[in-house]
Amino acid sequence: MEHSAGFLKLVESAKKLVKELPAEDVKAQLGQKSKFVLIDVREDSEWAKGHLPQAVHLSKGVIERDIENLIPDRSTPLILYCGGGYRSILAAQNLQNMGYSNVRSMIGGYRAWIEKELPVEND
C-alpha cells in the first residue's frame, strides 16, 4: 500500500515521541509472561483473519473512546500493533496524550510478526 506524504509525515512525527519494539521483543515478553496488555488496533476484518496471542482488540477507530473503561490504570504497560506499524504508532501517541505513560508500538506490525513466522491465533 502506498501512503500519502501527509500521512507519512504524521507517522514520522509520532515516531519521535513513541517508543517502538521489534516483533522479537514482543514475542520474548509474551514468553516471559511479562505484565503488559497487547492491543491490536486493526479493523475488525483484519482481526478476524488472525491476531497475536494474548492480544485484545481495540481498533484505531475506537481505542481513545474505550481505553479508559478497559484499562483505567494509566501506568499499565501497553504494546500496540496494527498491520504495518503506522496506525499503532499514531494510536500510541494519542494514548500518551491521554496520560498513558507506558505505551509502545510494535515495529512493522502484524506483517513483521508473520514474516518472522511467529504464532498467531484465530477466533
Coordinates of N, CA and C in Angstrom, one line a residue:
M1 N 0.8 -1.2 0.0 CA 0.0 0.0 0.0 C 0.9 1.2 0.0
E2 N 0.6 2.2 -0.9 CA 1.3 3.4 -0.9 C 0.6 4.5 0.0
H3 N 1.4 5.0 0.9 CA 0.8 6.0 1.8 C 1.1 7.4 1.3
S4 N 0.2 8.3 1.6 CA 0.3 9.7 1.2 C 1.4 10.4 2.0
A5 N 2.0 11.4 1.4 CA 3.1 12.2 2.0 C 2.7 12.8 3.4
G6 N 1.5 13.3 3.5 CA 1.0 13.9 4.7 C 0.9 12.9 5.8
F7 N 0.4 11.7 5.5 CA 0.2 10.6 6.5 C 1.6 10.2 7.0
L8 N 2.6 10.0 6.0 CA 3.9 9.6 6.4 C 4.6 10.6 7.3
K9 N 4.3 11.9 7.0 CA 4.9 13.0 7.8 C 4.3 12.9 9.2
L10 N 3.1 12.6 9.4 CA 2.4 12.5 10.7 C 3.0 11.3 11.4
V11 N 3.2 10.2 10.8 CA 3.8 9.0 11.4 C 5.3 9.3 11.8
E12 N 6.0 9.9 11.0 CA 7.4 10.3 11.4 C 7.5 11.2 12.6
S13 N 6.5 12.1 12.7 CA 6.5 13.0 13.8 C 6.2 12.2 15.1
A14 N 5.2 11.2 15.0 CA 4.9 10.3 16.1 C 6.0 9.5 16.6
K15 N 6.8 9.0 15.6 CA 8.0 8.1 15.9 C 9.0 8.8 16.8
K16 N 9.0 10.1 16.8 CA 9.9 10.9 17.7 C 9.4 10.9 19.1
L17 N 8.2 10.5 19.3 CA 7.6 10.6 20.7 C 7.2 9.3 21.3
V18 N 7.1 8.2 20.5 CA 6.6 6.9 20.9 C 7.8 5.9 20.8
K19 N 7.9 5.1 21.8 CA 8.9 4.1 21.8 C 8.4 2.9 21.0
E20 N 9.3 2.3 20.2 CA 8.9 1.1 19.4 C 9.7 -0.1 19.8
L21 N 9.1 -1.2 19.6 CA 9.7 -2.5 19.9 C 9.6 -3.4 18.7
P22 N 10.7 -4.2 18.4 CA 10.6 -5.2 17.3 C 9.7 -6.4 17.7
A23 N 9.2 -7.1 16.7 CA 8.4 -8.2 17.0 C 9.0 -9.3 17.9
E24 N 10.3 -9.5 17.7 CA 11.0 -10.5 18.5 C 11.0 -10.1 20.0
D25 N 11.1 -8.8 20.3 CA 11.0 -8.4 21.7 C 9.6 -8.6 22.3
V26 N 8.6 -8.4 21.5 CA 7.2 -8.6 21.9 C 7.0 -10.1 22.2
K27 N 7.5 -10.9 21.3 CA 7.4 -12.4 21.4 C 8.1 -12.8 22.7
A28 N 9.3 -12.3 23.0 CA 10.0 -12.6 24.2 C 9.2 -12.2 25.4
Q29 N 8.6 -11.1 25.4 CA 7.8 -10.6 26.6 C 6.6 -11.5 26.8
L30 N 6.0 -12.0 25.7 CA 4.9 -12.9 25.8 C 5.4 -14.2 26.5
G31 N 6.5 -14.7 26.1 CA 7.1 -15.9 26.6 C 7.5 -15.8 28.1
Q32 N 7.9 -14.6 28.5 CA 8.3 -14.4 29.9 C 7.1 -14.1 30.8
K33 N 5.9 -14.1 30.2 CA 4.7 -13.7 30.9 C 4.8 -12.3 31.6
S34 N 5.5 -11.4 30.9 CA 5.6 -10.0 31.4 C 4.2 -9.5 31.5
K35 N 4.1 -8.5 32.4 CA 2.7 -7.9 32.7 C 2.6 -6.7 31.8
F36 N 1.8 -6.9 30.7 CA 1.5 -5.8 29.8 C 0.3 -6.2 29.1
V37 N -0.4 -5.2 28.4 CA -1.6 -5.5 27.6 C -1.2 -5.3 26.2
L38 N -1.4 -6.3 25.4 CA -1.1 -6.3 23.9 C -2.4 -5.9 23.2
I39 N -2.4 -4.8 22.5 CA -3.6 -4.3 21.8 C -3.4 -4.3 20.3
D40 N -4.4 -4.9 19.6 CA -4.5 -4.9 18.2 C -5.4 -3.8 17.8
V41 N -4.9 -2.8 17.0 CA -5.7 -1.6 16.7 C -6.2 -1.7 15.2
R42 N -6.1 -2.9 14.6 CA -6.5 -3.1 13.2 C -8.1 -3.1 13.2
E43 N -8.6 -3.1 12.0 CA -10.0 -3.2 11.8 C -10.5 -4.6 12.1
D44 N -11.9 -4.7 12.4 CA -12.5 -6.0 12.7 C -12.2 -7.1 11.7
S45 N -12.2 -6.8 10.4 CA -12.0 -7.8 9.4 C -10.5 -8.3 9.4
E46 N -9.6 -7.4 9.8 CA -8.2 -7.8 9.9 C -8.0 -8.7 11.1
W47 N -8.6 -8.4 12.2 CA -8.5 -9.1 13.5 C -9.1 -10.6 13.2
A48 N -10.2 -10.6 12.5 CA -10.8 -11.9 12.3 C -10.0 -12.9 11.5
K49 N -9.1 -12.4 10.7 CA -8.2 -13.2 9.8 C -7.0 -13.8 10.7
G50 N -6.8 -13.2 11.8 CA -5.7 -13.7 12.7 C -5.1 -12.6 13.5
H51 N -4.6 -12.9 14.7 CA -4.0 -11.9 15.6 C -3.0 -12.5 16.5
L52 N -2.2 -11.7 17.1 CA -1.2 -12.2 18.0 C -1.8 -12.8 19.3
P53 N -1.1 -13.9 19.8 CA -1.6 -14.5 21.0 C -1.7 -13.5 22.2
Q54 N -2.7 -13.6 23.0 CA -3.0 -12.8 24.2 C -3.4 -11.4 23.8
A55 N -3.6 -11.0 22.6 CA -4.0 -9.7 22.2 C -5.5 -9.4 22.5
V56 N -5.7 -8.2 22.8 CA -7.1 -7.7 22.9 C -7.3 -6.8 21.7
H57 N -8.6 -6.7 21.2 CA -8.9 -5.9 20.0 C -9.6 -4.6 20.4
L58 N -8.9 -3.5 20.1 CA -9.5 -2.1 20.2 C -9.0 -1.4 18.9
S59 N -9.9 -1.4 17.9 CA -9.5 -0.8 16.6 C -9.1 0.7 16.8
K60 N -8.3 1.2 15.9 CA -7.9 2.6 16.0 C -9.1 3.6 16.0
G61 N -10.2 3.1 15.4 CA -11.4 4.0 15.4 C -12.1 4.1 16.7
V62 N -11.8 3.3 17.7 CA -12.5 3.3 19.0 C -11.6 3.3 20.2
I63 N -10.3 3.2 20.0 CA -9.4 3.0 21.1 C -9.4 4.1 22.1
E64 N -9.4 5.4 21.6 CA -9.4 6.5 22.5 C -10.7 6.6 23.3
R65 N -11.8 6.2 22.7 CA -13.1 6.2 23.3 C -13.2 5.1 24.4
D66 N -12.6 3.9 24.2 CA -12.9 2.8 25.0 C -11.8 2.4 26.0
I67 N -10.6 2.9 25.8 CA -9.4 2.5 26.6 C -9.6 2.7 28.1
E68 N -10.2 3.8 28.5 CA -10.3 4.1 29.9 C -11.2 3.1 30.6
N69 N -12.2 2.6 29.9 CA -13.0 1.6 30.6 C -12.3 0.2 30.6
L70 N -11.5 -0.1 29.6 CA -10.8 -1.4 29.6 C -9.6 -1.4 30.5
I71 N -8.9 -0.3 30.4 CA -7.6 -0.2 31.2 C -7.6 1.2 31.9
P72 N -8.2 1.3 33.1 CA -8.2 2.6 33.7 C -6.9 3.0 34.3
D73 N -6.0 2.1 34.6 CA -4.7 2.5 35.2 C -3.8 2.9 34.1
R74 N -3.5 4.2 34.1 CA -2.7 4.8 33.0 C -1.2 4.4 33.1
S75 N -0.8 3.7 34.1 CA 0.6 3.3 34.2 C 0.8 1.9 33.7
T76 N -0.3 1.2 33.3 CA -0.3 -0.2 32.7 C 0.6 -0.2 31.5
P77 N 1.6 -1.1 31.4 CA 2.3 -1.2 30.2 C 1.4 -1.7 29.0
L78 N 1.5 -1.0 27.9 CA 0.7 -1.3 26.7 C 1.6 -1.4 25.5
I79 N 1.4 -2.4 24.7 CA 2.1 -2.6 23.4 C 1.0 -2.6 22.3
L80 N 1.0 -1.7 21.4 CA 0.1 -1.7 20.3 C 0.7 -2.2 19.0
Y81 N -0.2 -2.8 18.2 CA 0.3 -3.2 16.9 C -0.9 -3.0 15.9
C82 N -0.5 -2.9 14.6 CA -1.5 -2.8 13.5 C -1.0 -3.7 12.4
G83 N -1.3 -3.3 11.2 CA -0.9 -4.1 10.0 C 0.6 -3.9 9.7
G84 N 1.0 -2.7 9.7 CA 2.4 -2.4 9.3 C 3.2 -1.5 10.3
G85 N 2.6 -1.0 11.4 CA 3.2 -0.2 12.3 C 2.9 1.3 12.3
Y86 N 2.1 1.7 11.4 CA 1.8 3.1 11.2 C 0.6 3.5 12.1
R87 N -0.5 2.8 12.0 CA -1.7 3.1 12.8 C -1.4 3.0 14.3
S88 N -0.6 2.0 14.6 CA -0.4 1.7 16.0 C 0.5 2.8 16.6
I89 N 1.4 3.4 15.9 CA 2.2 4.5 16.4 C 1.4 5.7 16.6
L90 N 0.4 6.0 15.7 CA -0.4 7.1 15.9 C -1.4 6.9 17.1
A91 N -1.9 5.7 17.2 CA -2.8 5.4 18.4 C -2.0 5.5 19.7
A92 N -0.8 5.0 19.7 CA 0.1 5.1 20.9 C 0.3 6.6 21.3
Q93 N 0.6 7.4 20.3 CA 0.8 8.8 20.6 C -0.5 9.4 21.2
N94 N -1.7 9.1 20.7 CA -2.9 9.6 21.3 C -3.1 9.1 22.7
L95 N -2.7 7.8 23.0 CA -2.9 7.3 24.3 C -1.9 8.1 25.3
Q96 N -0.7 8.3 24.8 CA 0.2 9.1 25.6 C -0.4 10.5 25.9
N97 N -1.0 11.1 24.9 CA -1.6 12.4 25.1 C -2.8 12.3 26.1
M98 N -3.4 11.1 26.2 CA -4.4 10.9 27.2 C -3.9 10.6 28.6
G99 N -2.6 10.5 28.7 CA -2.0 10.3 30.0 C -1.4 8.9 30.3
Y100 N -1.5 8.0 29.3 CA -0.9 6.7 29.5 C 0.6 6.8 29.3
S101 N 1.3 6.4 30.4 CA 2.7 6.7 30.5 C 3.7 5.6 30.0
N102 N 3.1 4.4 29.7 CA 4.0 3.3 29.3 C 3.5 2.6 28.1
V103 N 3.5 3.3 27.0 CA 2.9 2.9 25.7 C 4.0 2.7 24.7
R104 N 4.0 1.5 24.0 CA 4.9 1.3 22.9 C 4.1 0.8 21.7
S105 N 4.8 0.9 20.5 CA 4.2 0.4 19.3 C 5.2 -0.7 18.7
M106 N 4.6 -1.8 18.1 CA 5.4 -2.8 17.6 C 5.9 -2.5 16.1
I107 N 7.2 -2.4 15.9 CA 7.7 -2.1 14.6 C 7.2 -3.1 13.5
G108 N 6.7 -2.6 12.5 CA 6.3 -3.5 11.3 C 5.0 -4.2 11.5
G109 N 4.4 -4.1 12.7 CA 3.1 -4.6 12.9 C 2.9 -6.1 12.6
Y110 N 1.7 -6.4 12.3 CA 1.3 -7.8 12.1 C 2.1 -8.4 10.9
R111 N 2.4 -7.6 9.9 CA 3.2 -8.2 8.8 C 4.6 -8.6 9.2
A112 N 5.2 -7.8 10.1 CA 6.5 -8.2 10.6 C 6.4 -9.5 11.4
W113 N 5.4 -9.6 12.2 CA 5.2 -10.8 13.0 C 5.0 -12.1 12.1
I114 N 4.2 -11.9 11.1 CA 4.0 -13.0 10.1 C 5.3 -13.4 9.4
E115 N 6.0 -12.4 8.9 CA 7.3 -12.6 8.2 C 8.3 -13.4 9.0
K116 N 8.2 -13.2 10.3 CA 9.1 -13.9 11.2 C 8.6 -15.3 11.6
E117 N 7.4 -15.6 11.1 CA 6.7 -16.9 11.3 C 6.5 -17.1 12.8
L118 N 6.0 -16.1 13.5 CA 5.7 -16.2 14.9 C 4.2 -16.6 15.0
P119 N 3.8 -17.2 16.1 CA 2.4 -17.8 16.2 C 1.3 -16.7 16.2
V120 N 0.2 -17.2 15.6 CA -1.0 -16.3 15.5 C -2.2 -17.2 16.0
E121 N -3.2 -16.5 16.4 CA -4.5 -17.1 16.8 C -5.6 -16.6 15.9
N122 N -6.6 -17.5 15.8 CA -7.8 -17.1 15.1 C -9.0 -17.4 16.0
D123 N -9.9 -16.5 16.1 CA -11.1 -16.8 16.9 C -12.3 -17.2 16.1

